[in-house]
Amino acid sequence: MFFIDTLELEGLGNRSYLAGGAHTAVAVDPPRDVDQVLAAAARRGVRISHVVETHVHNDYVSGGLDLARLTGAAYLVPAAARVSFDRTPVHDGDTFAVDDGISLRALATPGHTPHHTSYVLEERGAAVAVFTGGSLLIGTVGRPDLVEPRLTEELARAQHASAHRLAAELPDETEVLPTHGFGSFCSSAQADGDATTIGKEKAGNDALVQDVDSFVSALLAGLDDVPAYYAHMGPANATGPAPIDLTAPPVADAADITARLAAGEWVVDLRTRIAFARGHVAGSFNFEADGKIATYLAWLIPWGKPVTLLAESPEQLAKAQRELARVGIDRPAAAATGEPAEWISANEELRSFPRATFADLAALDPYEHRIVLDVRRDSERADGWIKDSVHIPIHQLHRRRRELPAGVVWVHCAGGMRAGIAASLLDAAGRDVVAVDDSFDAARSTGLPMVTGPRSGS
């Protein structure tokens, strides 16, 4: 009997897999922190014989090379991928024995990248699951615009063809196990659901129910901005990432934190947005450890800028350090744990700013001057927005904040997390800010004047 274990990477919206039989297993698209893959293998009592990459990843640093070195496993990488390390090049149709009666068969599925390869897990020659990486996802496909702008339409058409190949060659009951699509920006659209099969995708995936021209047109029209750090992930993975280092960073005291802020370094407070608003070190930024810290901090921070982390506990610090290492922010320059009062000198004071709801915003005197800042992405705002609000997506705010008029800024997103980040950025820049910590759905029932977006009708 075969097994398939799923390793969730919720912060990045990805999944990795360990699959095999009684004695040996294959690891598919492993994360940078390979200790969790090794732990999964130990729980199963199996040896990792193969480490598999469906493609050279653009959204995280792969642990594949390190895992192969640690286990002595064959490192399977698509032959057409341009990499700088020794690996077993994989061609369309190649088959690899994993365990007794269990094998892995390669299927070329270009689209997310030109070299993208899916792997069919077979038991006694029958397909039981397919690891689709960034090809066929749950209800959608991986985005085709991460490699080279001139190739985007060509790759979008390849995605359509690859989805049809998978649907034609695999039985309807074959389980589809993608790497992306659970919140990852590598997905071309938000995926719904947690599990799927070839048969389910044939019934509802746009790539399988639309003709190629309609599919490509809709796919390209729906693409949103890509996190800036993606530009660094592909080259790092092609060169061969260094092993992860999760040892504790140097301890920062109050004087050190002040000096780092004065030097223009980033000091990041990992506490909740509620705690941060109540009191924080002046000049620090708030990226919640339990939010999508890897995505948003890596997106906003100038690449290579030193970062000091402030955490409530060593556990919170370690979790954030692990998340950041997955996207190439390898070593915090320093860190401190405890309470914010411990992070400032005796002659300093903590800063704070108010939090509010959309009802609070609606209750303001209509003649009271205030700026409403919407930091959602373009695709989110297309469904509707507050009349006269200023729109600057969160990932553009740090360089565009001077565009905001004078006055108190009421900043909102779709749910509160990104508004907390934005409020901290503006507060650090000396602006008076109110963080709207509320669901945007609530804005429609408060009496706030709304503009209906083209996607939601008129």
XYZ file of C-alpha atoms in Angstrom:
458
model
C 0.000 0.000 0.000
C 1.137 3.517 -0.790
C 0.877 6.561 1.456
C 0.833 10.292 0.806
C 1.554 12.789 3.582
C 0.870 16.484 3.025
C 3.132 19.141 4.544
C 1.242 22.433 4.793
C 3.100 25.718 4.344
C 0.183 27.950 5.268
C 2.129 31.199 5.395
C 3.153 30.851 1.749
C -0.015 29.088 0.604
C 1.858 26.008 -0.588
C 2.030 22.284 0.039
C 4.853 19.765 -0.088
C 4.398 16.014 -0.118
C 6.031 12.818 1.100
C 4.798 9.700 -0.713
C 5.915 6.095 -0.886
C 5.501 2.624 0.512
C 6.652 0.487 3.407
C 10.362 1.194 3.089
C 11.122 4.167 0.833
C 9.527 7.447 -0.183
C 9.821 10.471 -2.450
C 9.704 14.098 -1.280
C 7.973 16.478 -3.693
C 8.762 20.219 -3.829
C 10.265 20.338 -0.308
C 10.506 23.632 1.617
C 13.756 25.226 2.744
C 13.349 23.901 6.287
C 13.862 20.236 5.495
C 13.763 19.133 9.136
C 9.997 18.774 8.885
C 10.355 16.502 5.839
C 12.900 14.371 7.688
C 10.552 14.210 10.677
C 7.681 13.050 8.458
C 9.879 10.312 7.011
C 10.960 9.261 10.497
C 7.342 8.989 11.623
C 6.690 6.682 8.668
C 9.895 4.747 9.215
C 10.918 5.202 5.571
C 14.066 6.261 3.745
C 13.809 9.142 1.274
C 15.093 7.687 -1.998
C 14.105 10.551 -4.342
C 13.673 14.297 -3.989
C 11.547 15.806 -6.756
C 11.127 19.336 -8.092
C 8.214 20.029 -10.403
C 9.945 23.254 -11.476
C 12.448 25.900 -10.390
C 10.314 27.770 -7.868
C 9.674 31.502 -7.964
C 7.913 31.907 -4.633
C 10.135 30.169 -2.083
C 13.635 28.843 -1.562
C 13.666 25.106 -2.175
C 15.115 22.653 0.311
C 15.496 20.027 -2.388
C 19.244 20.239 -2.871
C 19.934 20.192 0.861
C 17.495 17.324 1.459
C 19.088 15.246 -1.306
C 22.539 15.823 0.180
C 21.398 14.900 3.681
C 19.610 11.699 2.633
C 21.699 10.593 -0.348
C 18.514 10.635 -2.439
C 18.461 11.108 -6.194
C 17.561 14.732 -6.928
C 15.055 14.818 -9.796
C 14.870 18.158 -11.621
C 13.357 18.765 -15.094
C 16.103 18.387 -17.680
C 15.314 21.717 -19.358
C 15.700 23.687 -16.121
C 18.939 25.662 -16.154
C 20.618 24.912 -12.830
C 24.191 25.066 -11.537
C 24.348 21.843 -9.514
C 24.430 18.126 -10.141
C 21.025 16.503 -10.374
C 19.192 13.705 -12.155
C 17.701 15.373 -15.260
C 14.092 14.347 -15.826
C 12.549 13.952 -19.288
C 8.954 13.408 -20.303
C 8.003 9.782 -19.729
C 10.834 8.908 -17.370
C 9.828 6.426 -14.668
C 11.432 5.970 -11.260
C 10.884 3.048 -8.888
C 10.036 4.290 -5.389
C 9.088 1.141 -3.470
C 7.737 -2.305 -4.156
C 5.039 -1.811 -6.792
C 5.159 1.979 -6.425
C 6.675 4.242 -9.079
C 6.771 7.821 -10.269
C 6.240 8.774 -13.924
C 7.167 12.186 -15.320
C 4.724 14.146 -17.495
C 5.905 17.347 -19.174
C 3.359 20.039 -18.295
C 4.840 23.399 -19.381
C 2.953 26.583 -18.612
C 3.838 27.792 -15.136
C 7.433 27.575 -16.378
C 8.691 26.277 -19.748
C 10.242 23.217 -18.077
C 7.440 22.397 -15.648
C 6.980 18.668 -15.021
C 4.217 16.809 -13.173
C 4.741 13.385 -11.600
C 2.202 10.573 -11.601
C 2.308 8.267 -8.592
C 1.480 4.746 -9.780
C 0.713 1.595 -7.810
C 1.100 -1.622 -9.806
C 1.012 0.477 -12.974
C -2.226 2.289 -12.116
C -2.268 6.047 -11.544
C -3.411 6.944 -8.025
C -2.279 10.558 -7.731
C -0.492 13.256 -9.687
C 1.789 15.916 -8.212
C 0.975 18.904 -10.395
C 3.162 21.612 -8.816
C 2.107 24.843 -10.540
C 0.268 23.254 -13.455
C -3.278 22.056 -12.752
C -4.458 23.493 -9.425
C -7.790 23.298 -7.620
C -10.163 25.121 -9.951
C -7.429 27.089 -11.680
C -3.813 26.891 -12.895
C -0.466 28.385 -11.925
C 0.211 31.834 -13.303
C 2.269 31.977 -16.525
C 3.880 35.407 -16.097
C 6.724 34.686 -13.669
C 9.448 33.777 -16.148
C 9.651 36.408 -18.887
C 6.984 38.911 -20.062
C 7.505 37.970 -23.708
C 6.660 34.358 -22.894
C 3.497 34.996 -20.869
C 0.895 34.389 -23.579
C 2.815 31.408 -24.953
C 2.993 29.886 -21.476
C -0.700 30.601 -20.849
C -1.516 28.578 -23.964
C 0.839 25.869 -22.754
C -1.027 25.779 -19.418
C -4.251 25.064 -21.295
C -2.600 22.269 -23.298
C -0.939 20.770 -20.210
C -4.206 20.724 -18.280
C -5.836 18.901 -21.186
C -2.979 16.423 -21.342
C -3.400 15.554 -17.668
C -7.164 15.214 -18.114
C -6.792 13.004 -21.175
C -4.076 10.678 -19.868
C -5.191 10.135 -16.266
C -8.308 8.422 -14.872
C -11.001 10.647 -13.401
C -10.411 9.270 -9.893
C -6.723 10.298 -9.898
C -6.055 12.606 -6.952
C -4.635 15.997 -7.983
C -1.961 17.227 -5.551
C -0.704 20.712 -6.453
C 2.081 22.616 -4.726
C 0.496 26.042 -5.244
C -3.042 27.326 -4.926
C -3.751 27.549 -1.188
C -3.109 31.279 -0.946
C 0.098 31.372 -2.988
C 0.592 34.242 -5.416
C 1.847 31.613 -7.880
C -1.810 30.722 -8.431
C -3.507 32.635 -11.243
C -6.737 32.829 -9.208
C -7.939 32.035 -5.719
C -8.430 28.287 -5.451
C -11.510 26.964 -3.709
C -11.585 23.744 -1.750
C -8.986 21.553 -0.172
C -8.923 18.423 -2.345
C -9.728 17.471 -5.907
C -9.444 14.827 -8.621
C -8.987 14.835 -12.373
C -12.721 14.193 -12.774
C -13.686 17.163 -10.592
C -11.313 19.439 -12.478
C -12.728 18.326 -15.834
C -16.118 19.499 -14.636
C -15.159 22.936 -13.356
C -11.598 24.101 -14.074
C -11.565 26.969 -16.575
C -8.576 25.421 -18.327
C -10.668 22.328 -19.048
C -14.087 23.852 -19.776
C -13.092 26.869 -21.891
C -11.589 26.984 -25.366
C -7.973 28.060 -25.434
C -8.581 31.641 -26.651
C -11.262 32.368 -24.047
C -9.148 30.788 -21.334
C -5.992 32.728 -22.216
C -7.865 36.020 -22.496
C -9.475 35.622 -19.077
C -6.285 34.325 -17.476
C -4.135 37.228 -18.654
C -6.793 39.803 -17.727
C -6.963 38.482 -14.169
C -3.254 38.519 -13.323
C -2.364 40.771 -10.386
C 0.953 42.126 -9.127
C 3.683 39.660 -8.181
C 5.517 39.909 -4.837
C 8.803 41.727 -5.404
C 10.884 39.025 -3.715
C 9.930 36.537 -6.440
C 12.671 38.088 -8.547
C 15.239 36.608 -6.135
C 13.777 33.130 -5.630
C 14.283 31.658 -9.103
C 17.973 32.622 -9.319
C 18.617 31.324 -5.782
C 17.011 27.978 -6.612
C 18.827 27.689 -9.928
C 22.188 28.401 -8.302
C 21.608 26.008 -5.416
C 20.453 27.387 -2.045
C 22.653 27.141 1.008
C 21.409 24.967 3.883
C 19.032 26.736 6.224
C 20.398 28.290 9.436
C 17.820 28.603 12.204
C 20.194 29.296 15.083
C 19.075 32.157 17.312
C 20.104 35.659 16.147
C 22.128 38.049 18.329
C 20.158 39.629 21.187
C 19.321 43.321 20.784
C 18.914 45.609 23.799
C 17.152 48.981 23.813
C 20.264 50.912 22.796
C 20.935 48.526 19.933
C 17.355 48.835 18.675
C 17.606 52.641 18.752
C 20.894 52.539 16.857
C 19.521 50.204 14.217
C 16.514 52.443 13.638
C 18.803 55.467 13.372
C 20.875 53.603 10.782
C 17.793 53.056 8.611
C 17.487 49.345 9.293
C 14.079 47.706 9.575
C 12.869 46.853 13.074
C 9.870 44.530 12.802
C 7.437 43.918 15.646
C 5.881 40.441 15.366
C 3.102 40.930 17.905
C -0.569 41.166 16.967
C -1.800 44.345 15.351
C -3.930 44.946 18.438
C -0.914 44.852 20.747
C 1.172 46.935 18.359
C -1.432 49.687 18.076
C -1.627 49.836 21.880
C 2.107 50.514 22.256
C 5.239 50.048 20.139
C 8.741 51.289 19.514
C 8.669 54.494 17.465
C 9.818 53.786 13.921
C 9.157 50.046 14.063
C 6.892 48.205 11.618
C 4.235 45.626 12.439
C 4.130 42.313 10.555
C 2.172 39.807 12.619
C 3.916 36.484 13.142
C 0.583 34.715 12.681
C -0.167 36.562 9.454
C 1.472 36.114 6.060
C 4.731 37.522 7.384
C 6.976 35.852 4.815
C 4.924 37.117 1.886
C 4.391 40.696 3.006
C 7.667 41.438 4.767
C 9.682 39.957 1.902
C 7.495 41.876 -0.563
C 7.914 45.262 1.106
C 11.441 45.279 2.520
C 14.263 46.478 0.243
C 16.054 43.247 -0.618
C 19.104 42.717 1.575
C 18.098 45.350 4.148
C 19.031 44.204 7.689
C 16.016 43.329 9.811
C 15.701 43.140 13.600
C 12.781 41.143 14.989
C 10.854 42.006 18.169
C 8.752 39.169 19.593
C 6.652 38.339 22.622
C 8.413 35.014 23.136
C 11.289 32.881 21.844
C 8.662 30.610 20.245
C 7.125 33.475 18.284
C 10.586 34.589 17.190
C 11.599 31.097 16.068
C 8.404 30.658 14.056
C 8.922 33.946 12.231
C 12.584 33.208 11.596
C 11.616 29.893 9.992
C 8.970 31.537 7.817
C 11.372 34.242 6.638
C 14.153 31.764 5.848
C 11.746 30.050 3.446
C 11.830 33.161 1.264
C 15.530 33.944 1.546
C 15.591 36.324 4.536
C 18.111 34.048 6.134
C 19.455 35.688 9.249
C 17.867 38.481 11.286
C 20.535 41.025 12.194
C 19.312 40.856 15.803
C 16.250 40.101 17.883
C 14.609 40.850 21.204
C 11.812 39.169 23.119
C 9.572 40.382 25.913
C 7.488 43.546 26.265
C 7.787 46.816 24.293
C 8.724 48.749 27.435
C 11.922 46.665 27.510
C 12.798 47.715 23.956
C 13.114 51.455 24.606
C 15.520 53.539 26.671
C 14.499 55.359 29.825
C 14.125 58.712 28.027
C 11.956 57.291 25.231
C 8.208 56.741 25.031
C 6.151 54.161 23.231
C 3.961 55.256 20.339
C 0.382 54.182 19.732
C -2.503 54.787 17.353
C -6.243 54.069 17.458
C -8.070 51.150 15.879
C -11.610 51.461 14.555
C -14.381 49.819 12.545
C -16.150 50.910 9.372
C -19.082 51.924 11.565
C -16.746 54.312 13.398
C -15.660 55.757 10.063
C -19.281 56.194 8.951
C -20.126 57.958 12.228
C -17.649 60.773 11.601
C -18.985 64.244 10.902
C -19.180 64.406 7.091
C -17.438 67.769 7.207
C -14.541 66.427 9.273
C -11.473 66.203 7.097
C -9.976 62.721 6.886
C -8.321 60.578 4.254
C -9.572 57.060 3.632
C -6.756 54.878 2.328
C -7.579 51.558 0.653
C -4.516 49.240 0.566
C -6.189 46.278 -1.145
C -4.917 44.955 -4.455
C -6.366 46.168 -7.766
C -8.350 42.952 -8.209
C -10.009 43.390 -4.814
C -10.891 47.047 -5.365
C -12.477 46.161 -8.701
C -15.430 44.750 -6.750
C -16.178 48.133 -5.165
C -14.716 50.803 -2.911
C -15.535 53.658 -0.555
C -16.289 56.816 -2.489
C -13.390 59.303 -2.583
C -10.975 56.852 -0.970
C -7.331 56.915 -2.008
C -6.064 53.641 -3.441
C -2.452 52.591 -2.866
C -1.924 48.803 -2.684
C -0.001 47.762 0.419
C 3.079 46.698 -1.549
C 3.372 50.191 -3.065
C 2.724 52.226 0.067
C 6.281 52.536 1.359
C 7.417 54.357 -1.787
C 4.153 56.196 -2.481
C 3.133 57.395 0.979
C 4.036 60.998 0.115
C 1.133 61.002 -2.327
C -1.290 61.070 0.593
C -2.827 64.471 1.401
C -2.325 66.038 4.811
C -4.674 64.922 7.572
C -5.606 61.872 9.585
C -5.404 58.704 7.501
C -8.021 55.998 8.071
C -6.473 52.941 6.470
C -8.346 49.760 5.575
C -7.913 46.518 3.656
C -10.241 43.522 3.326
C -9.927 42.184 6.862
C -7.494 44.173 9.002
C -4.078 42.519 8.718
C -2.736 44.614 5.845
C -4.311 47.731 7.331
C -2.229 47.039 10.438
C 0.940 46.823 8.347
C 0.058 50.009 6.468
C -0.794 51.882 9.659
C 2.590 50.959 11.115
C 4.391 52.185 7.988
C 2.542 55.511 8.117
C 2.962 55.857 11.881
C 6.719 55.320 11.517
C 6.747 58.091 8.917
C 5.097 60.453 11.418
C 1.534 60.420 10.050
C -1.586 60.474 12.211
C -3.298 57.201 11.427
C -6.331 55.109 12.374
C -6.252 51.394 11.548
C -9.644 50.115 10.419
C -9.604 46.583 11.794
C -12.777 45.282 10.206
C -14.086 43.174 7.331
C -14.740 45.211 4.197
C -18.072 43.419 3.871
C -19.185 45.437 6.893
C -18.531 48.717 5.081
C -21.562 48.220 2.837
C -24.008 48.125 5.747
C -22.756 51.241 7.559
C -24.091 53.929 5.244
C -20.665 54.803 3.885
C -20.954 56.057 0.289
C -19.808 53.196 -1.957
C -18.800 52.938 -5.576
C -19.847 49.681 -7.162
C -17.030 48.066 -9.098
C -17.429 46.764 -12.637
C -17.091 43.160 -11.493
C -19.964 43.384 -9.026
C -22.442 45.073 -11.341
C -24.118 48.456 -11.120
